[in-house]
Amino acid sequence: DIQMTQSPSSLSASVGDRVTITCRASQGISNYLAWYQQKPGKVPKLLIYAASTLQSGVPSRFSGSGSGTDFTLTISSLQPEDVATYYCQKYNSAPQDTFGGGTKVEIK
Amino acid sequence: EVQLVESGGGLVQPGRSLRLSCAASGFTFDDYAMHWVRQAPGKGLEWVSGISWNSGSIGYADSVKGRFTISRDNAKNSLYLQMNSLRAEDTALYYCAKDFHWDYEHGYFDLWGRGTLVTVSS
């Protein structure tokens, strides 16, 4: 099975900072990667699919890149409402172990 | 309104059974695969099971294989999860999630319900 590894597991940054989260697949998955945002006590929300396509309604400060095994989620200017845990998900094959472990983003 | 509403969670003793339901509305239910995803308290997301649009393809996480059964009734716009032989480690918030695709094996989840809490304890 393909394993998804996110880093860091948590980070603290200031409002306005550029934040980058990394997701690495143990084997190539082309661009079959999605990112989700889960705010505290809330339901996960789809942010990005196909590695770099922004879901409708998602602010443009969010962006995704990568292909193959290495992917990044970038928040260009961190806002207080971006405090959340972010998960990557591969979908090139059956969903066993489909999610990364998550990255918790906090405000410094 | 496009939404998914889960029900059926609760407190159950180890070894007992529970059936979760998910009612879909606001979209053409039988066009899409559906999934159950769970989240143990303070932990990350874990995919549990998925089912294709016509129930022709079904999959389970190794952790629940042989104990859980997913099904759907397209006439009732409903998804189900029959959970047998429950264990303490099955304690989690169970989300119903819609796939963007008809095939459960190659999709991401573009709509989530609020979840239903399952607690397995004696």
Tab-separated table of C-alpha atoms in Angstrom, chain A residues 1 3-5 16-17 19 33 36 40 43 45 53 61 65 73 79-80 86 99 104-105 107:
chain	number	residue	atom	x	y	z
A	1	ASP	CA	0.000	0.000	0.000
A	3	GLN	CA	1.755	5.559	2.491
A	4	MET	CA	1.232	9.306	2.807
A	5	THR	CA	3.579	11.244	5.089
A	16	GLY	CA	0.692	37.267	7.225
A	17	ASP	CA	3.392	34.607	7.051
A	19	VAL	CA	3.114	28.685	5.313
A	33	LEU	CA	-3.858	14.290	-4.459
A	36	TYR	CA	-8.575	19.118	3.309
A	40	PRO	CA	-11.321	22.793	15.480
A	43	VAL	CA	-16.144	18.933	9.574
A	45	LYS	CA	-13.559	20.650	4.023
A	53	THR	CA	-7.013	22.795	-8.484
A	61	ARG	CA	-4.241	32.462	-0.695
A	65	SER	CA	1.643	21.999	-6.219
A	73	LEU	CA	0.080	23.087	0.264
A	79	GLN	CA	-4.973	34.488	8.456
A	80	PRO	CA	-6.473	33.804	11.909
A	86	TYR	CA	-4.686	20.076	7.178
A	99	PHE	CA	-4.940	10.161	4.362
A	104	LYS	CA	-1.823	21.351	12.779
A	105	VAL	CA	-1.432	25.051	11.993
A	107	ILE	CA	-1.012	31.320	15.113
